Amino acid sequence: MVVLALAWCAALARPAAAAAGTLATDRPTLAAWWAPVHFQDVDTTGETALAGQSDYLAAYDFDGDLNGRNNWENTGRSPLAAHVYYSVTQTQSFSYLLYVYFHPRDWSDGILDNYQEDLTEHENDSEGVLLVVANDGTAYGTLKAALTVAHSDFYSYVPSGGDFTSGAESVDGTLPLKSDPHTDGHARPFTAQQANTHAAWAETAISQVASQYNSGDGVLYYPGDTAEVPSGANDRDVQYTLTDVFASGGMWDRRNTTSLFADPGRFAGDDSSNPYGAACGAGGVLGPAYGACDTDAANPPWAWDDHDDTPGAGYLATHPAELVADYFNWPGEPATPDTTYIWNPYLAG
């Protein structure tokens, strides 16, 4: 396993509990505490796969620049050290922890053996998960629910024994938890992504990638103090580091950087040729398809959208209190949702 050392942004020391409706824990430490264990299914089929590298988590500037239009070409040329982006927004009642999984490629092996895989590919890919944590006076709050992003669909989950129930949208399953060997072993949400197109779900027995986790290949990522590069397509212990979306010069600050974003709601990605291997749109080398390459097709979290729910595009990140109140019911839920944010830089402009 190749290790690229990075400083871990927050210690996981347990602070004293605070009064109900507050947390004694700062936002980076809270995000680190609940950061998911994450399974990434890996496809090694064909030239575009790069022996599995096309499915590794990465930073959007993994290649050392802020040019989104060369990420496809550089996927096999720069180390894909594991980074997960996060943002924290808060009301008095809840903390909303968003984690963003970025890949330089959304690609197809051309076999069409997965219902979500199609003939198109695109440069850059961004999916993720929102965790809902109650500010209940304990140090890290109580995990109440999760919503994952699978392209234009959101999937909702509740931990076993949780008191959140279906609202306007049906709960899709139980949120599994998995311990982390790199910290104190406390249980974390367990998420997963399919290979190729990287739709995200909770890692449940009925998820699209459960069989791959149990008996196939894939990379198991844990939050840690270093950004590691998988040793291969079946590395089951790789650490990722967290990067704050709101950091100075970070993703949110860069939304108007035209080399990285085609516009504030779309990562920049083109359909240029690839002098180093398979071009975007090749659709893999084994199947019957020679697919298309969509341009500027990946969205940052503030533009994620479920195609048939009521909340607006981007609400999972920018207005999570409103979205969660629509998706779920819970005991003691106020008639008017608590949408007064005590911390939400998305709304600060």
Tab-separated table of C-alpha atoms in Angstrom:
chain	number	residue	atom	x	y	z
A	1	MET	CA	0.000	0.000	0.000
A	2	VAL	CA	1.397	3.376	-1.014
A	3	VAL	CA	0.971	6.032	1.658
A	4	LEU	CA	0.850	9.771	1.004
A	5	ALA	CA	1.129	11.429	4.417
A	6	LEU	CA	-1.342	14.151	5.277
A	7	ALA	CA	-2.126	15.639	8.650
A	8	TRP	CA	-5.359	14.370	10.153
A	9	CYS	CA	-7.438	17.443	10.755
A	10	ALA	CA	-9.025	16.520	14.059
A	11	ALA	CA	-8.341	14.350	17.067
A	12	LEU	CA	-11.085	12.065	18.284
A	13	ALA	CA	-10.740	12.898	21.970
A	14	ARG	CA	-14.077	12.709	23.734
A	15	PRO	CA	-15.109	16.146	25.063
A	16	ALA	CA	-17.516	16.675	27.921
A	17	ALA	CA	-21.222	16.516	27.143
A	18	ALA	CA	-23.139	19.736	26.565
A	19	ALA	CA	-26.707	20.813	27.181
A	20	ALA	CA	-29.462	19.308	25.037
A	21	GLY	CA	-29.781	21.053	21.698
A	22	THR	CA	-26.045	21.727	21.560
A	23	LEU	CA	-22.817	19.826	21.011
A	24	ALA	CA	-19.536	20.313	22.822
A	25	THR	CA	-17.707	19.036	19.746
A	26	ASP	CA	-16.326	21.304	17.038
A	27	ARG	CA	-17.437	20.692	13.472
A	28	PRO	CA	-14.257	19.071	12.083
A	29	THR	CA	-14.104	16.658	15.006
A	30	LEU	CA	-17.795	15.838	14.631
A	31	ALA	CA	-17.298	15.122	10.919
A	32	ALA	CA	-14.289	12.935	11.711
A	33	TRP	CA	-16.198	10.991	14.371
A	34	TRP	CA	-19.055	10.038	12.035
A	35	ALA	CA	-17.002	9.712	8.821
A	36	PRO	CA	-18.175	6.534	7.072
A	37	VAL	CA	-16.457	3.261	6.464
A	38	HIS	CA	-16.801	2.996	2.706
A	39	PHE	CA	-16.675	0.075	0.284
A	40	GLN	CA	-15.887	0.855	-3.338
A	41	ASP	CA	-16.630	-1.939	-5.790
A	42	VAL	CA	-13.939	-2.193	-8.465
A	43	ASP	CA	-14.161	-3.296	-12.095
A	44	THR	CA	-10.935	-4.386	-13.787
A	45	THR	CA	-12.505	-5.124	-17.178
A	46	GLY	CA	-10.981	-3.510	-20.239
A	47	GLU	CA	-8.539	-0.736	-20.985
A	48	THR	CA	-10.629	2.052	-19.429
A	49	ALA	CA	-10.551	0.300	-16.032
A	50	LEU	CA	-6.798	0.798	-15.645
A	51	ALA	CA	-6.722	-2.433	-13.628
A	52	GLY	CA	-9.259	-0.947	-11.218
A	53	GLN	CA	-7.789	2.525	-10.767
A	54	SER	CA	-10.750	4.161	-12.515
A	55	ASP	CA	-12.852	3.280	-9.463
A	56	TYR	CA	-10.501	4.600	-6.763
A	57	LEU	CA	-11.520	7.581	-4.653
A	58	ALA	CA	-9.492	10.696	-5.348
A	59	ALA	CA	-9.280	14.447	-4.919
A	60	TYR	CA	-10.416	16.609	-7.825
A	61	ASP	CA	-6.868	17.987	-7.986
A	62	PHE	CA	-5.187	14.580	-7.631
A	63	ASP	CA	-3.001	15.422	-10.634
A	64	GLY	CA	-1.661	18.611	-9.096
A	65	ASP	CA	-3.802	21.131	-10.944
A	66	LEU	CA	-7.274	22.659	-10.860
A	67	ASN	CA	-8.132	21.631	-14.411
A	68	GLY	CA	-11.153	19.332	-14.465
A	69	ARG	CA	-10.795	18.770	-18.195
A	70	ASN	CA	-7.654	16.642	-17.939
A	71	ASN	CA	-8.694	14.358	-15.083
A	72	TRP	CA	-9.772	11.521	-17.396
A	73	GLU	CA	-6.397	11.526	-19.121
A	74	ASN	CA	-4.427	11.764	-15.877
A	75	THR	CA	-6.256	9.004	-13.988
A	76	GLY	CA	-3.534	6.458	-14.715
A	77	ARG	CA	-0.677	8.933	-14.501
A	78	SER	CA	-0.931	10.312	-10.939
A	79	PRO	CA	-1.413	8.479	-7.616
A	80	LEU	CA	-5.080	8.278	-6.611
A	81	ALA	CA	-4.685	9.010	-2.915
A	82	ALA	CA	-7.962	8.654	-1.034
A	83	HIS	CA	-9.745	11.862	-0.107
A	84	VAL	CA	-13.346	12.413	0.974
A	85	TYR	CA	-14.797	15.915	1.034
A	86	TYR	CA	-17.190	16.941	3.781
A	87	SER	CA	-19.345	19.835	4.867
A	88	VAL	CA	-21.182	20.470	8.123
A	89	THR	CA	-24.328	22.565	8.442
A	90	GLN	CA	-26.275	22.925	11.680
A	91	THR	CA	-29.527	24.013	13.222
A	92	GLN	CA	-30.093	24.037	16.964
A	93	SER	CA	-31.698	20.598	16.633
A	94	PHE	CA	-29.476	18.740	14.182
A	95	SER	CA	-26.051	18.601	12.598
A	96	TYR	CA	-26.056	17.663	8.908
A	97	LEU	CA	-22.833	15.959	7.872
A	98	LEU	CA	-22.300	15.636	4.138
A	99	TYR	CA	-19.566	13.420	2.664
A	100	VAL	CA	-18.607	13.643	-1.011
A	101	TYR	CA	-17.007	10.753	-2.920
A	102	PHE	CA	-15.135	12.024	-5.981
A	103	HIS	CA	-13.821	9.977	-8.916
A	104	PRO	CA	-12.017	11.281	-12.014
A	105	ARG	CA	-14.065	8.977	-14.262
A	106	ASP	CA	-17.654	7.789	-14.637
A	107	TRP	CA	-17.158	4.952	-17.075
A	108	SER	CA	-18.606	1.830	-18.657
A	109	ASP	CA	-16.986	-1.517	-19.392
A	110	GLY	CA	-19.409	-2.042	-22.277
A	111	ILE	CA	-20.798	-5.301	-20.903
A	112	LEU	CA	-23.984	-3.673	-19.570
A	113	ASP	CA	-24.207	-6.166	-16.728
A	114	ASN	CA	-25.517	-3.599	-14.255
A	115	TYR	CA	-28.871	-1.887	-14.569
A	116	GLN	CA	-27.402	1.536	-13.788
A	117	GLU	CA	-24.579	1.209	-16.278
A	118	ASP	CA	-25.212	2.638	-19.733
A	119	LEU	CA	-23.401	3.543	-22.905
A	120	THR	CA	-22.294	7.015	-21.872
A	121	GLU	CA	-19.267	8.033	-19.879
A	122	HIS	CA	-18.101	11.352	-18.513
A	123	GLU	CA	-15.098	13.011	-16.958
A	124	ASN	CA	-15.362	13.511	-13.177
A	125	ASP	CA	-17.959	12.015	-10.873
A	126	SER	CA	-19.412	13.118	-7.545
A	127	GLU	CA	-21.785	11.154	-5.309
A	128	GLY	CA	-22.081	10.946	-1.536
A	129	VAL	CA	-24.057	10.632	1.678
A	130	LEU	CA	-25.762	12.986	4.141
A	131	LEU	CA	-25.823	11.951	7.804
A	132	VAL	CA	-28.378	13.423	10.205
A	133	VAL	CA	-27.107	13.725	13.786
A	134	ALA	CA	-29.315	14.942	16.638
A	135	ASN	CA	-27.749	17.617	18.847
A	136	ASP	CA	-28.906	15.917	22.033
A	137	GLY	CA	-26.363	17.142	24.554
A	138	THR	CA	-23.949	14.233	24.145
A	139	ALA	CA	-20.465	14.838	22.804
A	140	TYR	CA	-21.086	13.558	19.279
A	141	GLY	CA	-24.858	13.556	19.133
A	142	THR	CA	-26.997	10.613	18.022
A	143	LEU	CA	-27.020	9.318	14.464
A	144	LYS	CA	-30.608	9.421	13.214
A	145	ALA	CA	-30.613	8.845	9.460
A	146	ALA	CA	-28.646	8.833	6.223
A	147	LEU	CA	-29.411	9.697	2.617
A	148	THR	CA	-27.164	8.489	-0.192
A	149	VAL	CA	-26.818	9.837	-3.720
A	150	ALA	CA	-27.117	7.432	-6.640
A	151	HIS	CA	-27.068	9.709	-9.671
A	152	SER	CA	-30.524	11.341	-9.774
A	153	ASP	CA	-31.982	9.267	-6.923
A	154	PHE	CA	-31.603	9.639	-3.171
A	155	TYR	CA	-31.904	6.597	-0.880
A	156	SER	CA	-32.840	6.984	2.789
A	157	TYR	CA	-31.792	4.792	5.717
A	158	VAL	CA	-32.323	4.659	9.478
A	159	PRO	CA	-30.044	2.856	11.985
A	160	SER	CA	-31.421	-0.232	13.683
A	161	GLY	CA	-33.707	0.837	16.536
A	162	GLY	CA	-33.860	4.411	15.270
A	163	ASP	CA	-37.004	6.512	15.645
A	164	PHE	CA	-37.033	8.194	12.227
A	165	THR	CA	-39.760	6.846	9.941
A	166	SER	CA	-40.957	7.431	6.400
A	167	GLY	CA	-42.218	10.889	5.531
A	168	ALA	CA	-43.033	12.027	2.015
A	169	GLU	CA	-40.430	9.503	0.842
A	170	SER	CA	-40.254	5.893	2.003
A	171	VAL	CA	-37.297	4.741	4.079
A	172	ASP	CA	-35.277	2.406	1.868
A	173	GLY	CA	-33.578	0.295	4.511
A	174	THR	CA	-31.584	-0.057	7.708
A	175	LEU	CA	-28.316	1.849	7.929
A	176	PRO	CA	-25.533	-0.609	8.816
A	177	LEU	CA	-22.661	0.365	11.089
A	178	LYS	CA	-19.094	-0.921	10.986
A	179	SER	CA	-16.245	-0.494	13.442
A	180	ASP	CA	-13.037	1.253	12.497
A	181	PRO	CA	-9.720	-0.405	13.441
A	182	HIS	CA	-7.775	2.826	13.039
A	183	THR	CA	-9.393	4.801	15.878
A	184	ASP	CA	-11.102	3.587	19.042
A	185	GLY	CA	-13.254	1.048	17.221
A	186	HIS	CA	-16.537	2.943	17.508
A	187	ALA	CA	-19.209	2.093	14.958
A	188	ARG	CA	-19.521	4.245	11.862
A	189	PRO	CA	-22.046	4.358	9.024
A	190	PHE	CA	-21.166	1.813	6.340
A	191	THR	CA	-21.653	3.041	2.774
A	192	ALA	CA	-20.799	1.576	-0.614
A	193	GLN	CA	-20.521	2.499	-4.273
A	194	GLN	CA	-20.864	0.439	-7.389
A	195	ALA	CA	-18.042	0.241	-9.892
A	196	ASN	CA	-18.062	2.281	-13.095
A	197	THR	CA	-20.818	4.836	-12.432
A	198	HIS	CA	-20.336	5.026	-8.639
A	199	ALA	CA	-23.936	5.176	-7.425
A	200	ALA	CA	-23.885	5.256	-3.614
A	201	TRP	CA	-25.990	3.272	-1.145
A	202	ALA	CA	-25.733	2.013	2.392
A	203	GLU	CA	-23.838	-1.288	2.387
A	204	THR	CA	-26.844	-3.490	3.087
A	205	ALA	CA	-27.564	-7.063	2.050
A	206	ILE	CA	-29.859	-5.734	-0.669
A	207	SER	CA	-27.494	-3.088	-2.040
A	208	GLN	CA	-26.239	-3.450	-5.579
A	209	VAL	CA	-22.691	-4.171	-4.395
A	210	ALA	CA	-23.255	-6.464	-1.396
A	211	SER	CA	-22.135	-9.573	-3.271
A	212	GLN	CA	-18.922	-7.850	-4.334
A	213	TYR	CA	-18.129	-6.892	-0.755
A	214	ASN	CA	-18.739	-10.444	0.422
A	215	SER	CA	-17.089	-12.425	-2.359
A	216	GLY	CA	-15.760	-10.128	-5.070
A	217	ASP	CA	-13.105	-7.484	-5.296
A	218	GLY	CA	-13.138	-3.899	-4.123
A	219	VAL	CA	-11.495	-1.355	-1.857
A	220	LEU	CA	-12.530	-0.860	1.767
A	221	TYR	CA	-11.812	2.696	2.897
A	222	TYR	CA	-11.531	3.901	6.498
A	223	PRO	CA	-11.105	7.482	7.730
A	224	GLY	CA	-7.607	8.023	8.998
A	225	ASP	CA	-4.628	10.315	9.290
A	226	THR	CA	-3.098	9.560	5.879
A	227	ALA	CA	-4.399	9.587	2.309
A	228	GLU	CA	-3.476	6.149	1.035
A	229	VAL	CA	-3.406	4.692	-2.465
A	230	PRO	CA	-4.885	1.184	-2.801
A	231	SER	CA	-2.318	-1.522	-3.477
A	232	GLY	CA	-4.680	-3.118	-5.980
A	233	ALA	CA	-8.274	-3.854	-6.860
A	234	ASN	CA	-8.965	-5.853	-3.687
A	235	ASP	CA	-7.337	-3.846	-0.904
A	236	ARG	CA	-9.503	-4.087	2.216
A	237	ASP	CA	-7.731	-1.524	4.398
A	238	VAL	CA	-7.104	1.882	2.846
A	239	GLN	CA	-7.265	5.120	4.808
A	240	TYR	CA	-8.752	8.325	3.464
A	241	THR	CA	-8.441	11.859	4.783
A	242	LEU	CA	-11.221	14.401	5.100
A	243	THR	CA	-11.149	17.753	3.303
A	244	ASP	CA	-13.556	20.519	4.298
A	245	VAL	CA	-15.690	21.769	1.398
A	246	PHE	CA	-15.631	25.193	3.080
A	247	ALA	CA	-11.852	25.364	3.537
A	248	SER	CA	-10.154	28.465	2.187
A	249	GLY	CA	-9.397	27.730	-1.455
A	250	GLY	CA	-11.526	24.578	-1.236
A	251	MET	CA	-14.365	23.215	-3.333
A	252	TRP	CA	-16.928	25.867	-2.375
A	253	ASP	CA	-14.434	28.692	-2.845
A	254	ARG	CA	-13.508	27.266	-6.264
A	255	ARG	CA	-17.050	27.052	-7.651
A	256	ASN	CA	-16.359	29.995	-9.966
A	257	THR	CA	-12.971	28.695	-11.108
A	258	THR	CA	-13.758	27.997	-14.759
A	259	SER	CA	-10.981	25.463	-15.262
A	260	LEU	CA	-12.531	23.274	-12.543
A	261	PHE	CA	-16.222	24.148	-12.949
A	262	ALA	CA	-18.035	24.712	-16.238
A	263	ASP	CA	-20.467	26.705	-14.107
A	264	PRO	CA	-21.019	26.699	-10.332
A	265	GLY	CA	-23.301	23.658	-10.587
A	266	ARG	CA	-21.193	21.453	-12.873
A	267	PHE	CA	-17.634	20.186	-12.787
A	268	ALA	CA	-15.785	20.910	-16.014
A	269	GLY	CA	-15.262	17.812	-18.139
A	270	ASP	CA	-14.701	17.440	-21.863
A	271	ASP	CA	-14.690	14.760	-24.553
A	272	SER	CA	-11.152	15.244	-25.811
A	273	SER	CA	-8.979	12.375	-26.957
A	274	ASN	CA	-6.691	10.584	-24.513
A	275	PRO	CA	-3.090	10.131	-25.663
A	276	TYR	CA	-2.439	7.765	-22.749
A	277	GLY	CA	-5.195	5.194	-23.303
A	278	ALA	CA	-8.932	4.783	-23.807
A	279	ALA	CA	-10.750	8.055	-24.396
A	280	CYS	CA	-13.926	9.084	-22.630
A	281	GLY	CA	-16.783	7.556	-24.618
A	282	ALA	CA	-14.979	4.416	-25.682
A	283	GLY	CA	-17.451	2.440	-23.588
A	284	GLY	CA	-14.995	-0.315	-22.772
A	285	VAL	CA	-13.311	-2.763	-25.090
A	286	LEU	CA	-15.324	-5.957	-24.616
A	287	GLY	CA	-18.883	-4.878	-25.271
A	288	PRO	CA	-20.834	-4.056	-28.426
A	289	ALA	CA	-21.122	-0.373	-27.639
A	290	TYR	CA	-18.975	2.553	-28.588
A	291	GLY	CA	-20.663	5.031	-26.340
A	292	ALA	CA	-20.805	8.770	-26.019
A	293	CYS	CA	-18.860	11.052	-23.692
A	294	ASP	CA	-21.061	13.584	-21.924
A	295	THR	CA	-19.405	16.911	-21.166
A	296	ASP	CA	-19.663	18.894	-17.924
A	297	ALA	CA	-21.856	16.102	-16.528
A	298	ALA	CA	-20.800	15.804	-12.869
A	299	ASN	CA	-22.431	17.931	-10.178
A	300	PRO	CA	-20.946	19.196	-6.921
A	301	PRO	CA	-23.078	18.512	-3.832
A	302	TRP	CA	-24.853	21.876	-3.936
A	303	ALA	CA	-26.372	20.787	-7.265
A	304	TRP	CA	-27.287	17.163	-6.457
A	305	ASP	CA	-30.933	16.480	-7.225
A	306	ASP	CA	-33.377	13.610	-6.813
A	307	HIS	CA	-35.449	13.535	-9.989
A	308	ASP	CA	-38.840	12.954	-8.379
A	309	ASP	CA	-38.814	14.335	-4.837
A	310	THR	CA	-40.223	17.683	-3.686
A	311	PRO	CA	-37.166	19.563	-2.341
A	312	GLY	CA	-35.179	21.565	-4.849
A	313	ALA	CA	-31.878	20.795	-6.533
A	314	GLY	CA	-28.983	21.092	-4.120
A	315	TYR	CA	-31.125	20.948	-0.982
A	316	LEU	CA	-29.307	17.862	0.308
A	317	ALA	CA	-26.309	20.143	0.862
A	318	THR	CA	-27.661	23.680	1.033
A	319	HIS	CA	-31.012	23.176	2.814
A	320	PRO	CA	-30.727	19.795	4.542
A	321	ALA	CA	-33.168	20.660	7.339
A	322	GLU	CA	-35.943	21.259	4.817
A	323	LEU	CA	-35.101	18.103	2.874
A	324	VAL	CA	-34.872	15.887	5.966
A	325	ALA	CA	-38.220	17.209	7.244
A	326	ASP	CA	-39.735	16.201	3.905
A	327	TYR	CA	-38.177	12.727	3.785
A	328	PHE	CA	-38.729	11.662	7.409
A	329	ASN	CA	-41.058	11.837	10.392
A	330	TRP	CA	-39.875	11.442	13.991
A	331	PRO	CA	-41.246	11.694	17.548
A	332	GLY	CA	-41.473	15.280	18.726
A	333	GLU	CA	-41.054	16.657	15.225
A	334	PRO	CA	-42.321	20.250	15.272
A	335	ALA	CA	-45.190	21.218	13.011
A	336	THR	CA	-42.857	23.756	11.448
A	337	PRO	CA	-39.398	22.286	10.787
A	338	ASP	CA	-36.404	23.857	12.488
A	339	THR	CA	-34.794	25.514	9.471
A	340	THR	CA	-32.977	28.278	11.313
A	341	TYR	CA	-29.340	27.505	10.622
A	342	ILE	CA	-26.724	28.388	13.187
A	343	TRP	CA	-24.024	27.364	10.684
A	344	ASN	CA	-24.528	27.128	6.917
A	345	PRO	CA	-21.888	28.744	4.676
A	346	TYR	CA	-23.767	27.538	1.583
A	347	LEU	CA	-26.361	30.228	2.301
A	348	ALA	CA	-23.821	32.932	3.034
A	349	GLY	CA	-23.034	33.350	-0.665
